[in-house]
Amino acid sequence: MTSKKMLIDASHPEETRVVVLSGSRLEDFDVEVESRKRLKGNIYLAKVTRVEPSLQAAFVDFGGNRHGFLSFSEIHPDYCQIPIEDRQALVAEQDPAEKADADGKSVDDGEANGEKLETIGGDDSEEVEAHWVKPSLRRYKIQEVIKRRQVMLIQVVKEERGHKGAALTTYISLAGRYCVLMPNTARGGGISRKITNGADRKRLKSVLGNLGIPEGVAVIVRTAGINRSKPEIKRDYEYLMRLWDGIRNLTLQSMAPALIHEEGNLIKRAIRDLYSRDIDEIIVNGDTAYRMAKDFMKLMIASHAKRVKKYRETGKSLMHYYHVESQLDAIHLPEIQLKSGGYIVFSPTEALVAIDVNSGRSTKERNIEETALRTNLEAADEIARQLRLRDLAGLIVIDFIDMEVRRNNVKVERQLKEAMRNDRARIQMGRISLFGLLELSRQRLRPSLIETSSEPCPHCSGMGIRRSTESAALNVLRAIEEEGNRNRSKEIIVHVSTE
């Protein structure tokens, strides 16, 4: 079996990089840039600055670069100024949802919506929304129950992007190693939808039932908790409850806007979310990072602390020593070469990400159909990997090589689905159409690699092309002619490229 290791490079304070290697092959990658701190998961004490009736939402000052967006559906009834009788009725509405969860019929079983879309992958710390029991406030308008300058405890669920502010919620969730705590929801929670074995689900529900979870708090057991004992899950739950108590105490002492809780930095998140028991060692470059990783591993899984090792090679950097740097450089390129001779081209646009599969020099098979099938199958594996590494999200359209035989299309769909099975992002995938196109949507977990490590070219405005010399020259001549016809200048001075 191929050995797996996690490398953490914190040798430069401006940037921290984490990679997971399977043998020498890059399997996962995350980066945190000091100048672009992550907001998602952070909890703030915030103040409503504007209530927008047309959007049924509020804009909230939480201390970010721009005001955050808080939808009415994401506001807990406790913040709504409504009569006590109505509040009690809203609480009563939660009971059927709680019973459904207790009967194992909740959303966490992973049923796909629609006939042709299948939901695959997904990190169980991102499943929280499916477990929220959100009372209906449809009889009210936001302007009737939420007022300007009102103070709320909010959590960032989507990062700021471009001119858009961060998306916010008042339904707080705290992710641990084995559990996700939802401290202000109805009693319920459940089991990760990725745990499908009935016996495991029954045992974990029994463990949850014996934790003594207080009223108004819910807990989800994550996939990592599937083979964990009751004491291990209980220890994680108690850690999250202590964390929540600290958040409440700090909230009472703070003035809005204020940061109340910062989601762990990249090193802590990597150990919590990316680390698994099949990773043999975690090698860390950087004294402070090594101590942080060691201490956090002792807190999460004390018996695995010995797997955290300090990088001691002085002749080469960590990433060069394990031959990772060239693989990291490759994920910035639009074109990826396949071993068969084919290649894939990635073209992110404002609306979607277009991916084109080409056979290139792939001519080993007996006929065109076999060549197309072989190339498409290889491309399916590589596309799933590249989507993870580049963190491309939103609508994605893949143009596979056309195949005549329908069962070959099914093979490619199955291969892509299997390759995406362990993706931490939630993915909805369609089927290959008559035009050879496959559409899928991928959840945005963090800013893409392009957003993190690049900026638009000032000369072409990010288009990647510019006018040819002939076209630019004619355009200048037309501008001179137009200005001359207006008879308003004695002379015209033109600055052009020396080309």
Short mmCIF file of C-alpha atoms in Angstrom, two decimals:
data_model
loop_
_atom_site.label_atom_id
_atom_site.label_comp_id
_atom_site.label_asym_id
_atom_site.label_seq_id
_atom_site.Cartn_x
_atom_site.Cartn_y
_atom_site.Cartn_z
CA MET A 1 0.00 0.00 0.00
CA THR A 2 1.28 3.48 -0.94
CA SER A 3 2.40 5.48 2.08
CA LYS A 4 0.78 8.86 2.70
CA LYS A 5 2.30 11.86 4.41
CA MET A 6 1.32 15.44 5.15
CA LEU A 7 3.83 18.26 4.61
CA ILE A 8 3.41 21.64 6.31
CA ASP A 9 5.68 24.41 5.00
CA ALA A 10 5.66 27.47 7.28
CA SER A 11 9.23 28.57 6.55
CA HIS A 12 7.96 31.94 5.24
CA PRO A 13 5.68 33.93 7.56
CA GLU A 14 3.86 35.47 4.57
CA GLU A 15 2.47 32.11 3.42
CA THR A 16 1.73 28.66 4.90
CA ARG A 17 1.29 25.66 2.60
CA VAL A 18 -0.08 22.19 3.39
CA VAL A 19 0.09 19.24 1.00
CA VAL A 20 -0.93 15.60 1.29
CA LEU A 21 1.18 13.14 -0.70
CA SER A 22 0.27 9.60 -1.70
CA GLY A 23 3.70 8.17 -2.47
CA SER A 24 5.16 11.04 -4.46
CA ARG A 25 1.84 12.13 -6.04
CA LEU A 26 0.18 15.33 -4.85
CA GLU A 27 -3.33 14.50 -3.56
CA ASP A 28 -4.43 17.58 -1.64
CA PHE A 29 -3.23 21.16 -1.28
CA ASP A 30 -4.19 24.18 0.79
CA VAL A 31 -2.54 27.55 1.24
CA GLU A 32 -3.06 30.49 3.59
CA VAL A 33 -1.67 33.91 2.68
CA GLU A 34 -1.01 36.26 5.59
CA SER A 35 -2.33 39.28 3.66
CA ARG A 36 -5.63 37.51 2.86
CA LYS A 37 -6.83 36.08 6.14
CA ARG A 38 -9.69 33.59 5.97
CA LEU A 39 -13.01 34.80 7.40
CA LYS A 40 -15.16 31.70 6.95
CA GLY A 41 -16.02 30.09 10.27
CA ASN A 42 -15.12 33.18 12.31
CA ILE A 43 -17.70 34.36 14.87
CA TYR A 44 -18.32 38.09 15.40
CA LEU A 45 -20.47 40.32 17.54
CA ALA A 46 -22.00 42.49 14.82
CA LYS A 47 -24.38 45.41 14.40
CA VAL A 48 -27.15 45.77 11.80
CA THR A 49 -26.46 48.84 9.64
CA ARG A 50 -29.30 48.54 7.12
CA VAL A 51 -32.48 46.49 6.75
CA GLU A 52 -33.35 45.98 3.08
CA PRO A 53 -37.07 45.09 2.61
CA SER A 54 -36.67 44.45 -1.16
CA LEU A 55 -34.11 41.69 -0.48
CA GLN A 56 -35.64 40.54 2.83
CA ALA A 57 -32.12 40.74 4.26
CA ALA A 58 -29.96 42.91 6.48
CA PHE A 59 -26.51 44.36 5.95
CA VAL A 60 -24.32 43.91 9.00
CA ASP A 61 -21.10 45.57 10.18
CA PHE A 62 -18.91 42.83 11.67
CA GLY A 63 -15.53 44.51 11.17
CA GLY A 64 -14.74 43.12 7.70
CA ASN A 65 -13.63 45.03 4.60
CA ARG A 66 -17.29 45.53 3.65
CA HIS A 67 -20.61 44.89 5.34
CA GLY A 68 -21.85 41.31 5.41
CA PHE A 69 -25.12 39.99 3.96
CA LEU A 70 -27.58 38.36 6.40
CA SER A 71 -30.65 36.75 4.83
CA PHE A 72 -33.89 36.74 6.83
CA SER A 73 -33.92 32.92 6.74
CA GLU A 74 -30.54 32.91 8.53
CA ILE A 75 -31.80 34.94 11.50
CA HIS A 76 -32.64 32.96 14.65
CA PRO A 77 -36.10 33.74 16.13
CA ASP A 78 -34.43 34.86 19.37
CA TYR A 79 -33.28 38.02 17.54
CA CYS A 80 -36.75 38.77 16.18
CA GLN A 81 -38.92 41.24 18.07
CA ILE A 82 -42.15 39.23 18.04
CA PRO A 83 -44.87 38.48 20.64
CA ILE A 84 -44.08 35.67 23.07
CA GLU A 85 -47.08 33.63 21.85
CA ASP A 86 -45.69 33.61 18.32
CA ARG A 87 -42.25 32.67 19.60
CA GLN A 88 -43.73 29.67 21.41
CA ALA A 89 -45.56 28.64 18.24
CA LEU A 90 -42.29 28.77 16.29
CA VAL A 91 -40.63 26.50 18.86
CA ALA A 92 -43.55 24.08 18.55
CA GLU A 93 -42.97 23.92 14.77
CA GLN A 94 -39.56 22.36 15.42
CA ASP A 95 -40.94 19.18 17.00
CA PRO A 96 -41.82 17.33 13.73
CA ALA A 97 -38.33 18.00 12.37
CA GLU A 98 -36.77 16.66 15.57
CA LYS A 99 -38.88 13.51 15.36
CA ALA A 100 -37.89 12.97 11.72
CA ASP A 101 -34.23 13.15 12.71
CA ALA A 102 -34.76 10.70 15.57
CA ASP A 103 -36.38 8.26 13.15
CA GLY A 104 -33.36 8.49 10.84
CA LYS A 105 -35.31 10.20 8.07
CA SER A 106 -33.43 13.48 8.10
CA VAL A 107 -31.56 15.08 5.24
CA ASP A 108 -28.29 13.59 6.40
CA ASP A 109 -29.07 10.31 4.64
CA GLY A 110 -27.86 11.94 1.45
CA GLU A 111 -30.86 11.57 -0.84
CA ALA A 112 -30.25 13.41 -4.12
CA ASN A 113 -32.84 15.92 -5.33
CA GLY A 114 -34.09 15.28 -8.85
CA GLU A 115 -33.68 12.27 -11.06
CA LYS A 116 -30.57 13.15 -13.01
CA LEU A 117 -28.50 14.95 -10.37
CA GLU A 118 -26.46 12.94 -7.91
CA THR A 119 -24.84 14.48 -4.84
CA ILE A 120 -21.41 13.10 -4.00
CA GLY A 121 -18.49 14.06 -1.78
CA GLY A 122 -18.83 16.76 0.82
CA ASP A 123 -17.15 17.46 4.14
CA ASP A 124 -19.38 16.58 7.07
CA SER A 125 -18.45 19.84 8.80
CA GLU A 126 -20.26 21.48 5.85
CA GLU A 127 -23.44 19.42 6.40
CA VAL A 128 -24.66 21.66 9.19
CA GLU A 129 -27.24 23.43 7.03
CA ALA A 130 -29.05 20.16 6.36
CA HIS A 131 -29.47 19.63 10.12
CA TRP A 132 -30.68 23.08 11.09
CA VAL A 133 -34.28 23.13 12.25
CA LYS A 134 -35.11 26.65 11.04
CA PRO A 135 -38.56 27.87 12.11
CA SER A 136 -40.67 29.55 9.47
CA LEU A 137 -40.94 33.33 9.82
CA ARG A 138 -42.94 33.73 6.61
CA ARG A 139 -45.80 35.53 8.37
CA TYR A 140 -43.39 38.39 9.15
CA LYS A 141 -41.33 40.80 7.09
CA ILE A 142 -37.72 41.48 8.10
CA GLN A 143 -38.40 45.22 8.53
CA GLU A 144 -41.07 44.39 11.14
CA VAL A 145 -38.87 42.31 13.45
CA ILE A 146 -35.23 43.44 12.86
CA LYS A 147 -34.13 46.99 13.58
CA ARG A 148 -31.13 49.12 12.63
CA ARG A 149 -28.27 49.11 15.21
CA GLN A 150 -29.50 45.76 16.59
CA VAL A 151 -26.61 43.62 17.90
CA MET A 152 -26.28 39.96 16.87
CA LEU A 153 -23.78 37.13 17.23
CA ILE A 154 -23.03 35.99 13.66
CA GLN A 155 -20.78 33.49 11.86
CA VAL A 156 -19.28 33.88 8.39
CA VAL A 157 -20.44 31.09 6.04
CA LYS A 158 -19.09 32.46 2.73
CA GLU A 159 -15.98 34.54 2.10
CA GLU A 160 -16.02 38.01 0.59
CA ARG A 161 -15.64 37.82 -3.21
CA GLY A 162 -15.04 40.75 -5.52
CA HIS A 163 -17.64 43.40 -4.70
CA LYS A 164 -19.78 40.97 -2.69
CA GLY A 165 -19.67 41.05 1.09
CA ALA A 166 -19.43 37.92 3.22
CA ALA A 167 -22.55 35.78 3.68
CA LEU A 168 -23.53 35.47 7.34
CA THR A 169 -25.75 33.37 9.61
CA THR A 170 -26.86 33.56 13.24
CA TYR A 171 -27.00 29.75 13.43
CA ILE A 172 -23.58 29.02 14.95
CA SER A 173 -21.65 25.77 14.36
CA LEU A 174 -18.32 24.65 15.84
CA ALA A 175 -16.40 21.81 14.16
CA GLY A 176 -14.26 19.42 16.17
CA ARG A 177 -12.39 16.27 15.17
CA TYR A 178 -15.32 13.88 15.59
CA CYS A 179 -18.30 16.19 16.18
CA VAL A 180 -19.91 19.40 14.98
CA LEU A 181 -21.64 21.36 17.74
CA MET A 182 -24.69 23.52 16.89
CA PRO A 183 -25.26 25.42 20.13
CA ASN A 184 -28.39 27.42 19.23
CA THR A 185 -30.64 24.94 17.49
CA ALA A 186 -33.35 22.55 18.66
CA ARG A 187 -32.25 19.29 20.25
CA GLY A 188 -31.52 16.87 17.41
CA GLY A 189 -28.42 16.85 15.22
CA GLY A 190 -27.65 13.45 13.77
CA ILE A 191 -25.07 11.40 11.97
CA SER A 192 -23.02 12.41 8.92
CA ARG A 193 -24.75 11.39 5.68
CA LYS A 194 -21.44 9.84 4.57
CA ILE A 195 -21.88 7.16 7.25
CA THR A 196 -24.27 4.80 5.47
CA ASN A 197 -23.93 1.56 7.44
CA GLY A 198 -27.10 1.02 9.49
CA ALA A 199 -25.33 -0.62 12.44
CA ASP A 200 -22.80 2.23 12.68
CA ARG A 201 -25.54 4.85 12.55
CA LYS A 202 -27.51 3.06 15.27
CA ARG A 203 -24.45 2.79 17.55
CA LEU A 204 -23.51 6.45 17.06
CA LYS A 205 -27.09 7.59 17.73
CA SER A 206 -26.90 5.64 20.99
CA VAL A 207 -23.60 7.38 21.85
CA LEU A 208 -25.20 10.77 21.15
CA GLY A 209 -28.18 9.87 23.32
CA ASN A 210 -25.89 9.16 26.29
CA LEU A 211 -23.88 12.40 26.07
CA GLY A 212 -26.43 14.39 28.06
CA ILE A 213 -26.76 17.09 25.39
CA PRO A 214 -28.63 20.08 26.90
CA GLU A 215 -31.86 21.49 25.50
CA GLY A 216 -31.35 23.87 22.59
CA VAL A 217 -28.04 22.26 21.52
CA ALA A 218 -27.47 19.75 18.70
CA VAL A 219 -24.49 17.59 17.72
CA ILE A 220 -23.53 15.92 14.43
CA VAL A 221 -21.10 13.01 14.46
CA ARG A 222 -18.56 13.43 11.64
CA THR A 223 -17.25 10.66 9.41
CA ALA A 224 -13.99 10.60 11.40
CA GLY A 225 -16.02 9.39 14.39
CA ILE A 226 -17.28 6.21 12.73
CA ASN A 227 -14.91 3.84 14.58
CA ARG A 228 -14.32 6.02 17.62
CA SER A 229 -15.27 4.91 21.12
CA LYS A 230 -17.78 6.73 23.31
CA PRO A 231 -15.03 8.31 25.52
CA GLU A 232 -13.27 9.75 22.44
CA ILE A 233 -16.48 11.27 21.05
CA LYS A 234 -17.44 12.53 24.52
CA ARG A 235 -14.02 14.19 24.97
CA ASP A 236 -14.44 16.00 21.64
CA TYR A 237 -17.98 17.06 22.55
CA GLU A 238 -16.85 18.40 25.95
CA TYR A 239 -14.03 20.35 24.26
CA LEU A 240 -16.57 22.01 21.92
CA MET A 241 -18.90 22.81 24.83
CA ARG A 242 -16.03 24.49 26.70
CA LEU A 243 -15.23 26.44 23.54
CA TRP A 244 -18.86 27.59 23.28
CA ASP A 245 -18.91 28.65 26.94
CA GLY A 246 -15.80 30.77 26.28
CA ILE A 247 -17.48 32.34 23.23
CA ARG A 248 -20.59 33.23 25.27
CA ASN A 249 -18.55 34.77 28.08
CA LEU A 250 -16.45 36.86 25.68
CA THR A 251 -19.60 38.00 23.85
CA LEU A 252 -21.07 39.41 27.07
CA GLN A 253 -17.90 41.45 27.64
CA SER A 254 -17.56 42.81 24.06
CA MET A 255 -18.85 45.80 22.11
CA ALA A 256 -19.99 45.37 18.50
CA PRO A 257 -18.34 45.07 16.04
CA ALA A 258 -15.83 42.63 17.55
CA LEU A 259 -14.13 39.34 16.67
CA ILE A 260 -15.28 36.75 19.22
CA HIS A 261 -13.83 33.49 17.85
CA GLU A 262 -11.33 32.92 15.06
CA GLU A 263 -11.51 29.64 13.21
CA GLY A 264 -8.21 27.81 13.63
CA ASN A 265 -5.36 28.73 11.28
CA LEU A 266 -4.42 26.48 8.36
CA ILE A 267 -2.22 24.15 10.43
CA LYS A 268 -5.00 23.39 12.92
CA ARG A 269 -7.63 23.03 10.19
CA ALA A 270 -5.39 20.65 8.23
CA ILE A 271 -4.89 18.37 11.24
CA ARG A 272 -8.61 18.53 12.08
CA ASP A 273 -10.01 18.05 8.56
CA LEU A 274 -7.30 16.57 6.28
CA TYR A 275 -5.48 14.25 8.68
CA SER A 276 -6.60 10.62 8.71
CA ARG A 277 -5.20 7.43 10.21
CA ASP A 278 -3.71 6.30 6.90
CA ILE A 279 -1.32 9.29 6.97
CA ASP A 280 1.93 7.88 8.37
CA GLU A 281 3.63 11.14 9.31
CA ILE A 282 3.23 14.91 9.39
CA ILE A 283 6.48 16.72 8.55
CA VAL A 284 6.60 20.40 9.55
CA ASN A 285 9.09 23.05 8.43
CA GLY A 286 9.24 25.93 10.92
CA ASP A 287 9.76 25.97 14.70
CA THR A 288 6.55 27.78 15.66
CA ALA A 289 4.46 25.73 13.23
CA TYR A 290 5.97 22.47 14.52
CA ARG A 291 5.14 23.33 18.12
CA MET A 292 1.61 24.36 17.16
CA ALA A 293 1.02 21.15 15.16
CA LYS A 294 2.46 18.99 17.96
CA ASP A 295 0.34 20.65 20.65
CA PHE A 296 -2.85 20.52 18.59
CA MET A 297 -2.34 16.84 17.74
CA LYS A 298 -1.89 16.10 21.47
CA LEU A 299 -5.22 17.82 22.05
CA MET A 300 -7.05 16.03 19.22
CA ILE A 301 -5.46 12.53 19.17
CA ALA A 302 -2.78 12.29 21.84
CA SER A 303 -1.59 8.82 20.73
CA HIS A 304 -0.72 10.20 17.25
CA ALA A 305 1.45 13.09 18.47
CA LYS A 306 4.58 11.08 17.64
CA ARG A 307 3.63 11.21 13.96
CA VAL A 308 4.27 14.96 13.94
CA LYS A 309 7.96 15.40 13.05
CA LYS A 310 10.16 18.42 12.50
CA TYR A 311 11.88 18.81 9.12
CA ARG A 312 15.64 18.81 9.74
CA GLU A 313 17.14 18.69 6.22
CA THR A 314 19.08 21.92 5.70
CA GLY A 315 20.31 21.55 2.12
CA LYS A 316 16.87 21.77 0.46
CA SER A 317 13.50 23.27 1.26
CA LEU A 318 10.77 20.87 2.39
CA MET A 319 8.79 20.99 -0.87
CA HIS A 320 11.90 20.56 -3.05
CA TYR A 321 13.15 17.64 -0.96
CA TYR A 322 9.91 15.71 -1.58
CA HIS A 323 9.67 16.85 -5.26
CA VAL A 324 6.41 18.71 -4.69
CA GLU A 325 7.36 22.18 -5.97
CA SER A 326 7.13 21.20 -9.65
CA GLN A 327 3.69 19.65 -9.07
CA LEU A 328 2.53 22.84 -7.34
CA ASP A 329 3.80 24.92 -10.28
CA ALA A 330 1.85 22.69 -12.68
CA ILE A 331 -1.52 23.41 -11.04
CA HIS A 332 -1.16 27.08 -12.04
CA LEU A 333 -1.00 26.13 -15.73
CA PRO A 334 -4.16 25.97 -17.89
CA GLU A 335 -3.04 22.76 -19.65
CA ILE A 336 -2.42 19.37 -18.05
CA GLN A 337 -0.72 16.55 -19.97
CA LEU A 338 -2.01 12.97 -19.58
CA LYS A 339 0.22 9.88 -19.65
CA SER A 340 -1.66 8.52 -22.66
CA GLY A 341 -0.66 11.56 -24.73
CA GLY A 342 -3.96 13.42 -24.34
CA TYR A 343 -4.33 16.71 -22.51
CA ILE A 344 -6.88 18.75 -20.55
CA VAL A 345 -7.42 22.53 -20.79
CA PHE A 346 -8.96 24.48 -17.87
CA SER A 347 -10.65 27.80 -18.71
CA PRO A 348 -12.22 29.57 -15.71
CA THR A 349 -14.68 32.35 -16.67
CA GLU A 350 -17.04 34.64 -14.76
CA ALA A 351 -20.02 32.35 -15.33
CA LEU A 352 -18.49 28.86 -15.22
CA VAL A 353 -15.35 26.75 -15.53
CA ALA A 354 -14.94 25.13 -18.96
CA ILE A 355 -12.79 21.99 -19.18
CA ASP A 356 -11.83 20.56 -22.57
CA VAL A 357 -10.50 17.01 -22.98
CA ASN A 358 -8.39 16.35 -26.11
CA SER A 359 -6.86 13.11 -27.41
CA GLY A 360 -3.63 14.85 -28.54
CA ARG A 361 -1.02 12.19 -29.36
CA SER A 362 -3.07 9.36 -27.82
CA THR A 363 -3.22 6.81 -30.67
CA LYS A 364 -2.31 3.50 -29.02
CA GLU A 365 -5.76 1.86 -29.23
CA ARG A 366 -7.18 -0.05 -32.19
CA ASN A 367 -9.87 2.46 -33.15
CA ILE A 368 -11.18 5.94 -32.43
CA GLU A 369 -13.81 4.77 -29.90
CA GLU A 370 -11.26 2.91 -27.75
CA THR A 371 -8.86 5.86 -27.91
CA ALA A 372 -11.64 8.24 -26.82
CA LEU A 373 -12.73 5.94 -23.97
CA ARG A 374 -9.19 5.43 -22.65
CA THR A 375 -8.42 9.15 -22.77
CA ASN A 376 -11.74 10.11 -21.16
CA LEU A 377 -11.28 7.61 -18.31
CA GLU A 378 -7.79 8.93 -17.58
CA ALA A 379 -9.04 12.52 -17.86
CA ALA A 380 -11.90 11.82 -15.39
CA ASP A 381 -9.42 10.86 -12.65
CA GLU A 382 -7.18 13.85 -13.36
CA ILE A 383 -10.09 16.33 -13.53
CA ALA A 384 -11.36 15.22 -10.10
CA ARG A 385 -7.84 15.71 -8.69
CA GLN A 386 -7.31 19.10 -10.34
CA LEU A 387 -10.67 20.44 -9.11
CA ARG A 388 -9.55 19.61 -5.57
CA LEU A 389 -6.06 21.07 -5.95
CA ARG A 390 -7.18 24.27 -7.70
CA ASP A 391 -10.40 24.45 -5.64
CA LEU A 392 -12.46 25.36 -8.68
CA ALA A 393 -16.11 25.81 -7.70
CA GLY A 394 -19.50 26.83 -9.04
CA LEU A 395 -20.80 25.54 -12.36
CA ILE A 396 -18.29 23.33 -14.20
CA VAL A 397 -18.79 22.03 -17.76
CA ILE A 398 -16.56 19.22 -19.05
CA ASP A 399 -16.29 18.63 -22.82
CA PHE A 400 -15.26 14.98 -23.09
CA ILE A 401 -14.14 13.44 -26.39
CA ASP A 402 -17.25 12.29 -28.29
CA MET A 403 -18.06 8.58 -27.99
CA GLU A 404 -20.64 6.71 -30.05
CA VAL A 405 -21.39 3.86 -27.62
CA ARG A 406 -23.70 4.85 -24.74
CA ARG A 407 -22.22 2.35 -22.26
CA ASN A 408 -18.83 4.05 -22.69
CA ASN A 409 -20.41 7.32 -21.53
CA VAL A 410 -21.72 5.48 -18.46
CA LYS A 411 -18.20 4.14 -17.73
CA VAL A 412 -16.77 7.67 -17.84
CA GLU A 413 -19.55 9.03 -15.59
CA ARG A 414 -18.92 6.22 -13.08
CA GLN A 415 -15.16 6.82 -13.15
CA LEU A 416 -15.61 10.56 -12.49
CA LYS A 417 -18.11 9.88 -9.70
CA GLU A 418 -15.75 7.44 -7.96
CA ALA A 419 -12.81 9.84 -8.31
CA MET A 420 -14.86 12.59 -6.62
CA ARG A 421 -16.22 10.38 -3.85
CA ASN A 422 -13.76 11.64 -1.23
CA ASP A 423 -13.87 15.31 -2.23
CA ARG A 424 -14.49 17.53 0.80
CA ALA A 425 -16.69 19.82 -1.32
CA ARG A 426 -20.28 18.83 -2.01
CA ILE A 427 -20.76 18.04 -5.71
CA GLN A 428 -23.91 17.68 -7.80
CA MET A 429 -23.26 15.86 -11.05
CA GLY A 430 -25.36 15.37 -14.16
CA ARG A 431 -24.84 13.03 -17.10
CA ILE A 432 -23.02 13.33 -20.41
CA SER A 433 -25.38 15.02 -22.87
CA LEU A 434 -25.85 14.37 -26.60
CA PHE A 435 -23.20 17.05 -27.20
CA GLY A 436 -20.63 15.19 -25.08
CA LEU A 437 -20.88 17.74 -22.25
CA LEU A 438 -21.11 16.87 -18.55
CA GLU A 439 -22.30 19.54 -16.10
CA LEU A 440 -21.61 19.55 -12.39
CA SER A 441 -21.64 22.07 -9.57
CA ARG A 442 -18.99 22.07 -6.86
CA GLN A 443 -19.33 23.74 -3.48
CA ARG A 444 -16.99 26.65 -2.77
CA LEU A 445 -14.98 25.81 0.36
CA ARG A 446 -12.43 28.61 0.01
CA PRO A 447 -11.15 31.08 -2.63
CA SER A 448 -9.75 29.30 -5.67
CA LEU A 449 -6.03 29.04 -6.33
CA ILE A 450 -6.35 31.73 -9.05
CA GLU A 451 -7.94 34.19 -6.59
CA THR A 452 -5.39 33.41 -3.88
CA SER A 453 -2.19 33.64 -5.90
CA SER A 454 -2.85 35.94 -8.85
CA GLU A 455 -4.30 39.30 -9.90
CA PRO A 456 -5.69 40.55 -13.26
CA CYS A 457 -3.14 41.75 -15.82
CA PRO A 458 -3.28 45.59 -15.98
CA HIS A 459 -2.65 45.57 -19.75
CA CYS A 460 -5.32 43.11 -20.92
CA SER A 461 -7.68 43.47 -17.90
CA GLY A 462 -7.45 39.76 -17.24
CA MET A 463 -8.61 38.70 -20.73
CA GLY A 464 -5.28 37.14 -21.66
CA ILE A 465 -5.30 38.77 -25.10
CA ARG A 466 -4.69 42.24 -26.55
CA ARG A 467 -5.24 43.92 -29.91
CA SER A 468 -2.84 43.10 -32.71
CA THR A 469 -0.41 45.79 -33.95
CA GLU A 470 -2.37 46.29 -37.20
CA SER A 471 -5.74 46.63 -35.44
CA ALA A 472 -4.33 48.98 -32.79
CA ALA A 473 -2.66 51.20 -35.47
CA LEU A 474 -5.90 51.51 -37.46
CA ASN A 475 -7.82 52.32 -34.29
CA VAL A 476 -5.37 55.16 -33.52
CA LEU A 477 -5.69 56.53 -37.08
CA ARG A 478 -9.50 56.51 -36.84
CA ALA A 479 -9.31 58.34 -33.50
CA ILE A 480 -7.00 61.00 -35.07
CA GLU A 481 -9.38 61.42 -38.05
CA GLU A 482 -12.37 61.84 -35.76
CA GLU A 483 -10.59 64.40 -33.59
CA GLY A 484 -9.40 66.28 -36.72
CA ASN A 485 -12.95 66.47 -38.13
CA ARG A 486 -14.13 68.23 -34.97
CA ASN A 487 -11.74 71.18 -35.63
CA ARG A 488 -11.18 71.88 -31.93
CA SER A 489 -7.41 71.26 -31.62
CA LYS A 490 -4.36 72.91 -33.18
CA GLU A 491 -2.28 69.77 -32.78
CA ILE A 492 -2.80 66.16 -31.71
CA ILE A 493 -0.14 64.32 -29.72
CA VAL A 494 -0.42 60.52 -29.80
CA HIS A 495 1.48 58.15 -27.48
CA VAL A 496 1.72 54.63 -28.91
CA SER A 497 3.75 51.49 -28.34
CA THR A 498 7.11 51.34 -30.14
CA GLU A 499 6.00 48.07 -31.78
#
